Short mmCIF file of C-alpha atoms in Angstrom, two decimals:
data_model
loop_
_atom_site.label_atom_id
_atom_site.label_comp_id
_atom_site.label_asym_id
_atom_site.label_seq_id
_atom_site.Cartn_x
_atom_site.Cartn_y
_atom_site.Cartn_z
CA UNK A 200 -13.58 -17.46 -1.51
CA UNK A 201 -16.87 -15.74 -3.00
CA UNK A 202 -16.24 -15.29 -6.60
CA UNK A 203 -17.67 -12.26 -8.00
CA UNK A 204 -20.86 -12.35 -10.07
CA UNK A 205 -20.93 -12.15 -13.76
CA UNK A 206 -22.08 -8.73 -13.92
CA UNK A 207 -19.34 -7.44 -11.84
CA UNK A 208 -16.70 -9.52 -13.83
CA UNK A 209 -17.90 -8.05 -16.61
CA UNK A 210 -17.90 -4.49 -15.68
CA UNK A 211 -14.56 -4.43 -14.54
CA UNK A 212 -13.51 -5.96 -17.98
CA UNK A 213 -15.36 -3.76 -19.72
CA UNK A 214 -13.55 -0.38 -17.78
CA UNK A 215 -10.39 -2.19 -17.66
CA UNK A 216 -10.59 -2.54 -21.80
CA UNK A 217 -11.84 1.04 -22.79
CA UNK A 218 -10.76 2.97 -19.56
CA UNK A 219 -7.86 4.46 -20.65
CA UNK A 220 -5.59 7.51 -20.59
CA UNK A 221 -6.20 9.91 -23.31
CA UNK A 222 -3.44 9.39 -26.43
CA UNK A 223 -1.28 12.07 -25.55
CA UNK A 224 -1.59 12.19 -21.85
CA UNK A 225 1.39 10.09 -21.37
CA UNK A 226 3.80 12.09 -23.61
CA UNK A 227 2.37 15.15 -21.97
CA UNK A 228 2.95 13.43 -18.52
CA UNK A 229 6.81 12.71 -19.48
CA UNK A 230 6.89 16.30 -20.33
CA UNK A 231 5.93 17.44 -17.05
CA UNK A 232 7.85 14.56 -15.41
CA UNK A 233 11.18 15.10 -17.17
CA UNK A 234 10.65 19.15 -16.02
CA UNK A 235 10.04 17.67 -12.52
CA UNK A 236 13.23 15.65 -12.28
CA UNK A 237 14.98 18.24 -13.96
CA UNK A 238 13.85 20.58 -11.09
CA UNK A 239 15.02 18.57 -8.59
CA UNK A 240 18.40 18.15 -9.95
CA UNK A 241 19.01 22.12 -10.28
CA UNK A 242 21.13 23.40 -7.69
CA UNK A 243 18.36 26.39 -7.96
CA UNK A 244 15.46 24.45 -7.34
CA UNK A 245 16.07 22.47 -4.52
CA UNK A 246 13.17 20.56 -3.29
CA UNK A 247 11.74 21.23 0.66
CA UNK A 248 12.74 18.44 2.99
CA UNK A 249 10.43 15.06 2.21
CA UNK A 250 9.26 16.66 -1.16
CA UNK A 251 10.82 13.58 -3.06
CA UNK A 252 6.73 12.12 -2.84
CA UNK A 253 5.25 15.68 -3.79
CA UNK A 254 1.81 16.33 -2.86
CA UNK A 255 -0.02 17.54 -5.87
CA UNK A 256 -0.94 21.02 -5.31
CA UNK A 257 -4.17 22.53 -5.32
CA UNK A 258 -3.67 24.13 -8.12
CA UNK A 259 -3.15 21.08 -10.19
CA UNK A 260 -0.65 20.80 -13.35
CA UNK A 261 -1.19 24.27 -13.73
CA UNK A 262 1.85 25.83 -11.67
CA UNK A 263 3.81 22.57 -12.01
CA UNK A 264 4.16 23.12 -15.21
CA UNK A 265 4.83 27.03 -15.12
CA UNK A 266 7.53 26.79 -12.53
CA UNK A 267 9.32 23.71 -14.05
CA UNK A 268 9.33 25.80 -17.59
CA UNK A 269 10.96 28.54 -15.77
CA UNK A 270 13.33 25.93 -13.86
CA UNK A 271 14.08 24.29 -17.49
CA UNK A 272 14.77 27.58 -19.06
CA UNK A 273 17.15 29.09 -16.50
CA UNK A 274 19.28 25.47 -16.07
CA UNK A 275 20.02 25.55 -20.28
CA UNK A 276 20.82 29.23 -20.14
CA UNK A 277 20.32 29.96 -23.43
CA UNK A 278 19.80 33.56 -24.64
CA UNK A 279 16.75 33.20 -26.30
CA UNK A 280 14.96 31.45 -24.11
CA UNK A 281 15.97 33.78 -21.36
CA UNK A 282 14.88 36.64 -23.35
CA UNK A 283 11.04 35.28 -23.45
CA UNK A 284 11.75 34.53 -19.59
CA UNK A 285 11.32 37.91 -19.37
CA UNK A 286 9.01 38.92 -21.53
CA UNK A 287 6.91 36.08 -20.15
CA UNK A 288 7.46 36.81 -16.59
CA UNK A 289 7.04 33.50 -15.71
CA UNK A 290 7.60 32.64 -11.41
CA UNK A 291 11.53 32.97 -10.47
CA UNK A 292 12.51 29.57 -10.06
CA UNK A 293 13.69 28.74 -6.24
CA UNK A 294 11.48 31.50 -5.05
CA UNK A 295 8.76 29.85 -2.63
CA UNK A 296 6.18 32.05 -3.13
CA UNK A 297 5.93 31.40 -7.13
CA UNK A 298 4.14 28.51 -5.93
CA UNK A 299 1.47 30.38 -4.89
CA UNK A 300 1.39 33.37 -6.86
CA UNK A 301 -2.73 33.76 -7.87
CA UNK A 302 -2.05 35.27 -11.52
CA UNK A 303 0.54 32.30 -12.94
CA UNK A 304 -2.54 29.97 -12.25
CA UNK A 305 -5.21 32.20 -14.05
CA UNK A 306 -2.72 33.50 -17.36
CA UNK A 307 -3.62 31.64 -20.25
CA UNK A 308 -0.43 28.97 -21.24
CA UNK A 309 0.84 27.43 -23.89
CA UNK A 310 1.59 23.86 -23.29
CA UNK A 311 4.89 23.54 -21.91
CA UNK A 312 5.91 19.70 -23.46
CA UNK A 313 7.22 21.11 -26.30
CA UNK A 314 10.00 23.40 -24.21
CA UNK A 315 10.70 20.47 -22.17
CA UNK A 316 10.76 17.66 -24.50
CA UNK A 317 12.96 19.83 -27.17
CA UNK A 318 13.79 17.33 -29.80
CA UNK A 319 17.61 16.32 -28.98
CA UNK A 320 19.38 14.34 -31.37
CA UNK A 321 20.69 11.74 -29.18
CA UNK A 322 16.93 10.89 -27.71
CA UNK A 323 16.52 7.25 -27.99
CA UNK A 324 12.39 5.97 -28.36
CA UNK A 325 11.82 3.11 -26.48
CA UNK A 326 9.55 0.94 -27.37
CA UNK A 327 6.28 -0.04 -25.52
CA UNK A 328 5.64 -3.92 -24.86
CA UNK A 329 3.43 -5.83 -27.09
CA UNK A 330 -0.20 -5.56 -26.72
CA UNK A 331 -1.33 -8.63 -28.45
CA UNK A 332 -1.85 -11.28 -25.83
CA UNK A 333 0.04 -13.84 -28.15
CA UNK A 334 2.93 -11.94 -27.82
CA UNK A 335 2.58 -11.58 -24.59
CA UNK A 336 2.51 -15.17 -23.82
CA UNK A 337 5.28 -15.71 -26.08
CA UNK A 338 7.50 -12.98 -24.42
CA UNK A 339 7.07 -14.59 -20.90
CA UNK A 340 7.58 -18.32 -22.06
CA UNK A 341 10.55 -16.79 -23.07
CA UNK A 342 11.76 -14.78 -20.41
CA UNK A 343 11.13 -18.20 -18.12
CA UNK A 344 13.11 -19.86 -20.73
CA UNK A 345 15.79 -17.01 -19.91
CA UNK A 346 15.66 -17.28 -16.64
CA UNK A 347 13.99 -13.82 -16.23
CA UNK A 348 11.27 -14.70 -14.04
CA UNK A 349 10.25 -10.98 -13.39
CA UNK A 350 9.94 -9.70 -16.77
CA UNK A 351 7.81 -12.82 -17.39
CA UNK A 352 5.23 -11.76 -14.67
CA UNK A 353 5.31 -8.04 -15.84
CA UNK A 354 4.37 -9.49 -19.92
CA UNK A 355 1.63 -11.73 -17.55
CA UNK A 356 -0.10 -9.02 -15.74
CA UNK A 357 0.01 -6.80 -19.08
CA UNK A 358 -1.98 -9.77 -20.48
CA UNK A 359 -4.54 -10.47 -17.90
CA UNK A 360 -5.07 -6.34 -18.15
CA UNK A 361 -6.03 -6.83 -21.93
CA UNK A 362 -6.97 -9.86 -22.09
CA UNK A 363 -8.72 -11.33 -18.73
CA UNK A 364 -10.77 -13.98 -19.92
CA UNK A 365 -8.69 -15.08 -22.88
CA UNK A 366 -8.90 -18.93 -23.71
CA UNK A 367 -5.35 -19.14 -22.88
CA UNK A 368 -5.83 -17.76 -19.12
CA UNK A 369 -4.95 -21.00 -18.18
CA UNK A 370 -1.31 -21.33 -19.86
CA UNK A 371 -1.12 -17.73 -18.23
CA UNK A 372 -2.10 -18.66 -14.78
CA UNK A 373 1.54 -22.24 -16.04
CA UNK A 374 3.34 -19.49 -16.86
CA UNK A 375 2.97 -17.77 -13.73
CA UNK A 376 3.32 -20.50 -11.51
CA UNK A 377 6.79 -21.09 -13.43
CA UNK A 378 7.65 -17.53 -13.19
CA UNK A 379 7.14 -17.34 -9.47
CA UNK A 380 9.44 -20.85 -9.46
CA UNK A 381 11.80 -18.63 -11.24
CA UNK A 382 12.48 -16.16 -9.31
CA UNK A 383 12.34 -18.34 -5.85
CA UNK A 384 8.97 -17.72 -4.80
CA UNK A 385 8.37 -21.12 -4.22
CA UNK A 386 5.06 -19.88 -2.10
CA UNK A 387 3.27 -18.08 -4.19
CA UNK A 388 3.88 -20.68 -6.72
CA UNK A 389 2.24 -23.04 -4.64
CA UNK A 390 -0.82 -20.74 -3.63
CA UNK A 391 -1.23 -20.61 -7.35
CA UNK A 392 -1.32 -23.44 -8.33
CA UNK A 393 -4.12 -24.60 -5.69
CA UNK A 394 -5.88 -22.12 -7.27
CA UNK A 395 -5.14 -23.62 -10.48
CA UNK A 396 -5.80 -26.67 -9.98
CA UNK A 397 -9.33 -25.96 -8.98
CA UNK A 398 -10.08 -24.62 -12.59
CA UNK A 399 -10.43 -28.17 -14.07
CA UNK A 400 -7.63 -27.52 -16.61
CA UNK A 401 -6.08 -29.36 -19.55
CA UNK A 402 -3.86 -32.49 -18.93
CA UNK A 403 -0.74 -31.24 -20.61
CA UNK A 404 -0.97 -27.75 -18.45
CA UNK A 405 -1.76 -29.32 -15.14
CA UNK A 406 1.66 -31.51 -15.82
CA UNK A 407 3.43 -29.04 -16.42
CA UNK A 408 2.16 -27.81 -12.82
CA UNK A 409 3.57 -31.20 -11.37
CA UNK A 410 6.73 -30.34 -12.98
CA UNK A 411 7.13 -27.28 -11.34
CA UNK A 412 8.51 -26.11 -7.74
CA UNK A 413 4.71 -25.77 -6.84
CA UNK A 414 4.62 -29.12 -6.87
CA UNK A 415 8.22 -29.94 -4.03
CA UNK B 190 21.51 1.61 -16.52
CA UNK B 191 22.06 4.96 -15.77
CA UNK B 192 22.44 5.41 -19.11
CA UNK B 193 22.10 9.61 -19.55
CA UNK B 194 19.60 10.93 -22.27
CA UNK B 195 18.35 14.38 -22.75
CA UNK B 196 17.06 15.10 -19.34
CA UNK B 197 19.58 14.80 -16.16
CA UNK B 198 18.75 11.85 -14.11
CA UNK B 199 16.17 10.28 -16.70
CA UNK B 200 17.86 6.84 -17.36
CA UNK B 201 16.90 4.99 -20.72
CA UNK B 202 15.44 2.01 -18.15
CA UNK B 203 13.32 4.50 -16.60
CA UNK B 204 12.33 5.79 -19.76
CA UNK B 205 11.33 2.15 -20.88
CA UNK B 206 10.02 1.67 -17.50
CA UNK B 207 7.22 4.89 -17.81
CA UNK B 208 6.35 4.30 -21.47
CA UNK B 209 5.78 0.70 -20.67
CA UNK B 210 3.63 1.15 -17.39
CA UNK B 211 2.33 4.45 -17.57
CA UNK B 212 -1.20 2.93 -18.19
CA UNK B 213 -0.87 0.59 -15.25
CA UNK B 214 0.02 3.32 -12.72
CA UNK B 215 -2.69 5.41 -14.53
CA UNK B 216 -5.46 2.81 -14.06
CA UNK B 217 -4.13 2.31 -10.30
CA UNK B 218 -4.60 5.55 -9.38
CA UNK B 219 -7.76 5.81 -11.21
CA UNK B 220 -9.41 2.64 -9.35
CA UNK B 221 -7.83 3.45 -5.74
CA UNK B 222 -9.71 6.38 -6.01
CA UNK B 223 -7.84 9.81 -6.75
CA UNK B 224 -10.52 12.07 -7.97
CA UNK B 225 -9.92 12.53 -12.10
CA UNK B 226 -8.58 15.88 -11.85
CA UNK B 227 -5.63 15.32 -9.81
CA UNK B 228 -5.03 11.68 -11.36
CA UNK B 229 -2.04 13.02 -13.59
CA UNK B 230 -0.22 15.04 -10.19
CA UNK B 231 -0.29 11.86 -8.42
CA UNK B 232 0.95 9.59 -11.74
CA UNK B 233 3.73 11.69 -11.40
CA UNK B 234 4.56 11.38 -8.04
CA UNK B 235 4.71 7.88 -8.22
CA UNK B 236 6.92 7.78 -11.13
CA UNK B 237 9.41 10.45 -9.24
CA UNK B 238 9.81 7.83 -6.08
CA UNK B 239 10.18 4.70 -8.99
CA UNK B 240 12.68 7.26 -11.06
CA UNK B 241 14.76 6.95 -7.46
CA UNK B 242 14.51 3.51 -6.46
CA UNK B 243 14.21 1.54 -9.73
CA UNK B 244 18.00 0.78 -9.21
CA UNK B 245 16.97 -1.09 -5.98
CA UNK B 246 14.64 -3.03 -7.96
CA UNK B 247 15.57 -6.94 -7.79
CA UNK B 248 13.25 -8.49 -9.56
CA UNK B 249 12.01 -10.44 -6.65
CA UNK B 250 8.31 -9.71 -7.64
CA UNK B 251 7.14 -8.48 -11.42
CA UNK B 252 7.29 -4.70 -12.28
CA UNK B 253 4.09 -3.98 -11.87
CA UNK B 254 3.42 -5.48 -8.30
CA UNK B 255 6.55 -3.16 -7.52
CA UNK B 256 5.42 -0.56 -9.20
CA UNK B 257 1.85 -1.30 -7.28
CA UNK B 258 3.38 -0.94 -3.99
CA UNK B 259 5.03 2.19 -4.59
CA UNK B 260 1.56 3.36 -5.52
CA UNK B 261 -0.48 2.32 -2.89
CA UNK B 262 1.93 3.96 -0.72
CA UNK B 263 2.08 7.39 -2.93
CA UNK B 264 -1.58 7.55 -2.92
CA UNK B 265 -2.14 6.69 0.71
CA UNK B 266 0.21 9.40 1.63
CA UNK B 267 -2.15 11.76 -0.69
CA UNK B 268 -5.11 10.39 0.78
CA UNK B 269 -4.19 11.53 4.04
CA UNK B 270 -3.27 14.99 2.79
CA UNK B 271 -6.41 15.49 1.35
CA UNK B 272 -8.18 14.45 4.21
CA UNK B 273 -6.33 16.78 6.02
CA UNK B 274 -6.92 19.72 3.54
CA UNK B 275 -10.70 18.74 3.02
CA UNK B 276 -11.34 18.93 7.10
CA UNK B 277 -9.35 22.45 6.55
CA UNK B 278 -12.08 23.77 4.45
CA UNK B 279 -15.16 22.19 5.89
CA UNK B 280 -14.25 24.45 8.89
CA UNK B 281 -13.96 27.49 6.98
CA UNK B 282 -16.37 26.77 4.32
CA UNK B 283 -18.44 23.46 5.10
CA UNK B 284 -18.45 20.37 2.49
CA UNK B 285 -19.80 20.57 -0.77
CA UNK B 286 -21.18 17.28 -2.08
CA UNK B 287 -21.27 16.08 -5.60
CA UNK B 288 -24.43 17.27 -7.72
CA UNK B 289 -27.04 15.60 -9.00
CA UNK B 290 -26.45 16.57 -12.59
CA UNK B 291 -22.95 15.46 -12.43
CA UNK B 292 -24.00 12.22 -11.12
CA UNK B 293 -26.34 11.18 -13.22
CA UNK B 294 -24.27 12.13 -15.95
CA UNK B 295 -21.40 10.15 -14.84
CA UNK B 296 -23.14 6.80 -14.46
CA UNK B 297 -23.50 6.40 -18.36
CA UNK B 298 -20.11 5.46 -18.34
CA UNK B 299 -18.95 1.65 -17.16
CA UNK B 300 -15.63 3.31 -15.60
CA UNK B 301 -17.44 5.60 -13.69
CA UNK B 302 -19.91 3.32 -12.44
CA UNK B 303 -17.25 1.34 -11.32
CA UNK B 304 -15.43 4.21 -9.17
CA UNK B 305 -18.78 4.56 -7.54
CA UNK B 306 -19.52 1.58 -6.45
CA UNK B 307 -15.66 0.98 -5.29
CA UNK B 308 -16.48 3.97 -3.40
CA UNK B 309 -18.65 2.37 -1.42
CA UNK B 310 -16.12 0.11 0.46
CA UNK B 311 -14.18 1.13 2.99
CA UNK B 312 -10.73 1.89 2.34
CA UNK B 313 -8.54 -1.37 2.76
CA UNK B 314 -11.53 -3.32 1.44
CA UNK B 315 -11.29 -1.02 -1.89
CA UNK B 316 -7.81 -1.70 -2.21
CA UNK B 317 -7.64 -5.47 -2.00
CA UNK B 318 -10.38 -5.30 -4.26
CA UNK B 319 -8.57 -3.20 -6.84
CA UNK B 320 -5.82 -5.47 -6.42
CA UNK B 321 -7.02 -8.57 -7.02
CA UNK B 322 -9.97 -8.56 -8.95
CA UNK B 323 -9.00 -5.06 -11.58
CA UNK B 324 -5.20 -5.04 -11.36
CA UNK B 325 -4.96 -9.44 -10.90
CA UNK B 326 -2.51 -9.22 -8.35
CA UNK B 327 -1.99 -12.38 -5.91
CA UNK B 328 -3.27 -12.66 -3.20
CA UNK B 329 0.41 -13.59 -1.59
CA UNK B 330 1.52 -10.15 -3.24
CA UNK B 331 -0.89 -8.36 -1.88
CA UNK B 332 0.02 -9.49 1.54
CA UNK B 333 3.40 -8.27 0.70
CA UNK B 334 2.21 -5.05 -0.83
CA UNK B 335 -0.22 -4.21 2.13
CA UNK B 336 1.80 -5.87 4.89
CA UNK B 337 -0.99 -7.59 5.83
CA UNK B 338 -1.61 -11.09 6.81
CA UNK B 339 -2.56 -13.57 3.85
CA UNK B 340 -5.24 -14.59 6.12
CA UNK B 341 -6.13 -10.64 7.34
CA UNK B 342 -6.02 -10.13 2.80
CA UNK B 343 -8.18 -13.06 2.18
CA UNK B 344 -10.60 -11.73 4.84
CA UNK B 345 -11.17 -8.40 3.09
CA UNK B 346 -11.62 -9.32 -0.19
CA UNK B 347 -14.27 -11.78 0.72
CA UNK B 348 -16.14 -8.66 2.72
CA UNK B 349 -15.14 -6.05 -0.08
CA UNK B 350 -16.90 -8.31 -3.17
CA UNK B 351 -19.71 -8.73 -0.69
CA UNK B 352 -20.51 -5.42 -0.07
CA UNK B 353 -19.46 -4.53 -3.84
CA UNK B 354 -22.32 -6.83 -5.00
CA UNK B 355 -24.75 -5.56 -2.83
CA UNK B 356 -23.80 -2.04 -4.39
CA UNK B 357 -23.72 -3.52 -7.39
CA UNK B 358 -27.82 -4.78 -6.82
CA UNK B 359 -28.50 -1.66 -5.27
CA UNK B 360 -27.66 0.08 -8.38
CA UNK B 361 -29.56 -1.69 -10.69
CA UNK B 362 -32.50 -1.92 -8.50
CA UNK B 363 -31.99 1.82 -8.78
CA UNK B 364 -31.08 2.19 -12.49
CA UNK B 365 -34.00 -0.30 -13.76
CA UNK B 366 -31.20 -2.97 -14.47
CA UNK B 367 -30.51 -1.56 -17.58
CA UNK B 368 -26.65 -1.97 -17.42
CA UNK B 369 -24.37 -0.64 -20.68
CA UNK B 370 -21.40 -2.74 -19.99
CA UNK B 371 -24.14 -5.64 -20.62
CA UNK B 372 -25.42 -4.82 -23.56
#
């Protein structure tokens, strides 16, 4: 297999490293998101036939957002709420053509992620994973060592993301090989570690290679 | 799991699940080439089909080669819809390239120089690409992923870094070899 040239490898470190969503885009996202689902679970709003993979529409976030305010508002019910529905004016929800409707798209909006993600008392933060490759390899070795094969490939990909040419790439790629072994995918464990083995690596890693079901 | 929090239907998993990965499905979308401005609609989408069918999850492959595949096949679908749409409006309107300002403004940045020269592959060339050499999935997984033959996957990405490098030369030739993500 043709390996890519230097200059390639390090572009697509380089945009993998600094190409990144803007701070709040995923909080915004979740707002959106969390209107979304709640739009498909009112009895109100039910989604067309094969909408459950929605085609973005051309107009973008833009009437997403406005109808899954409206949705939002109307499901909780609450007086207030319903009282700037109608100063607003906002699109009916359920009614197909608010979709569509030329003026939502063009009025000037507030951004709706702080009526959708209200603070609620009981709303639990979940932490992200780590992002210090250490950690990283120290969560998988651990999830191996838990018999969680799958979260131990999820911490391994998050590290060759950040961290593609770290010096420990090569207790990664162990790691891997023993996560695949983990979770029975005896295969790909063994396509690995041909691949693997063709890095020159350390003694005590390549054992632990020969130790593994790559090596049945 | 189904753990219920403020929103109906939106699990604590799946919260841990988006918060976790949202930059993965982000950068997936990105590479596989949904134009920027409709990057966050398609996000979405995908995370609407995994907000469904993360119970089914087994854990037979990691997360994020799950989470890949639901992708791939979320932004196909779109693909195909905006093909459709775009052939719509070249008939009534006729197709508007990219400008020359925009383009030579765009290639000061690494991530957009990338995009452009991914765009020079062909489809399934651009997405084995994306998978193995940006997102470092397996080969094996992308087979699975793709449904393609590990043979048919090792086949394409030998022809996609090809012709990536020769974009790649072309470009430089082009922009005087002066390349920022070098510096």
């Amino acid at each position: 297999m043709d390996e890519l040239s230097e200059a390639a490898k390090s572009l697509i470190e380089q945009v993998n490293r600094e190409d990144l969503p803007a701070a709040d885009q995923a909080e915004q996202s979740w707002g959106v998101l969390q209107t979304r689902l709640t739009q498909e679970a009112a009895p109100e709003a039910e989604p067309t036939p094969g909408a459950a993979v929605q085609p973005p529409t051309q107009h973008g976030q833009g009437v997403q957002r406005w109808t899954g305010v409206a949705v939002l508002t109307l499901a909780l019910g609450a007086a207030g709420a319903l009282a700037w529905l109608l100063v607003q004016r906002p699109p009916r929800a359920g009614d197909p053509a608010a979709r569509d409707t030329a003026p939502v798209v063009a009025t000037p909006r507030p951004p709706p992620v702080s009526a959708t993600a209200a603070p609620s008392p009981e709303r639990q933060r979940v932490p992200a994973a780590p992002e210090d490759p250490a950690a990283l390899l120290k969560q998988a070795e651990a999830a191996i060592g838990a018999g969680d094969g799958a979260t131990a490939l999820t911490a391994l990909e998050r590290h060759a993301e950040i961290a593609p040419v770290d010096p420990q790439r090569d207790l990664r790629m162990v790691l891997r090989i023993e996560a695949l072994c983990s979770i029975g995918r005896k295969d790909h464990a063994k396509a690995e570690a041909r691949a693997f083995a063709t890095g020159q690596p350390a003694a005590a890693l390549a054992d632990r290679v020969t130790r593994s079901c790559a090596a049945d | 799991m189904n753990e219920q929090i403020s929103t109906p239907g939106a699990s604590l998993e799946f919260e841990k699940t988006y918060r976790d990965h949202y930059t993965f499905v982000w950068r997936t979308v990105r590479r596989l080439g949904v134009p920027p401005e409709e990057v966050d609609d398609v996000v979405q989408d995908v995370f609407m089909v995994v907000h469904r069918r993360l119970p089914e999850f087994e854990g037979r492959s990691s997360l994020n080669t799950w989470l890949f595949g639901i992708a791939y096949r979320v932004i196909r679908d779109h693909r195909r819809k905006v093909a459709a749409r775009q052939r719509r409006e070249q008939l009534a309107s006729g197709a508007r390239p990219p400008t020359e300002p925009d383009r030579k403004l765009s290639r000061r940045q690494a991530a957009h120089v990338l995009d452009e020269l991914l765009a020079t592959l062909d489809d399934d060339q651009r997405e084995v690409m994306v998978m193995a050499d940006v997102m470092n999935i397996s080969a094996p997984e992308i087979a699975e992923i793709t449904g393609a033959k590990l043979n048919t996957v090792y086949s394409r990405l030998r022809l996609a870094r090809k012709a990536f490098e020769r974009a790649l030369a072309e470009f430089r030739a082009r922009e005087g070899g002066d390349l920022p993500w070098m510096s």
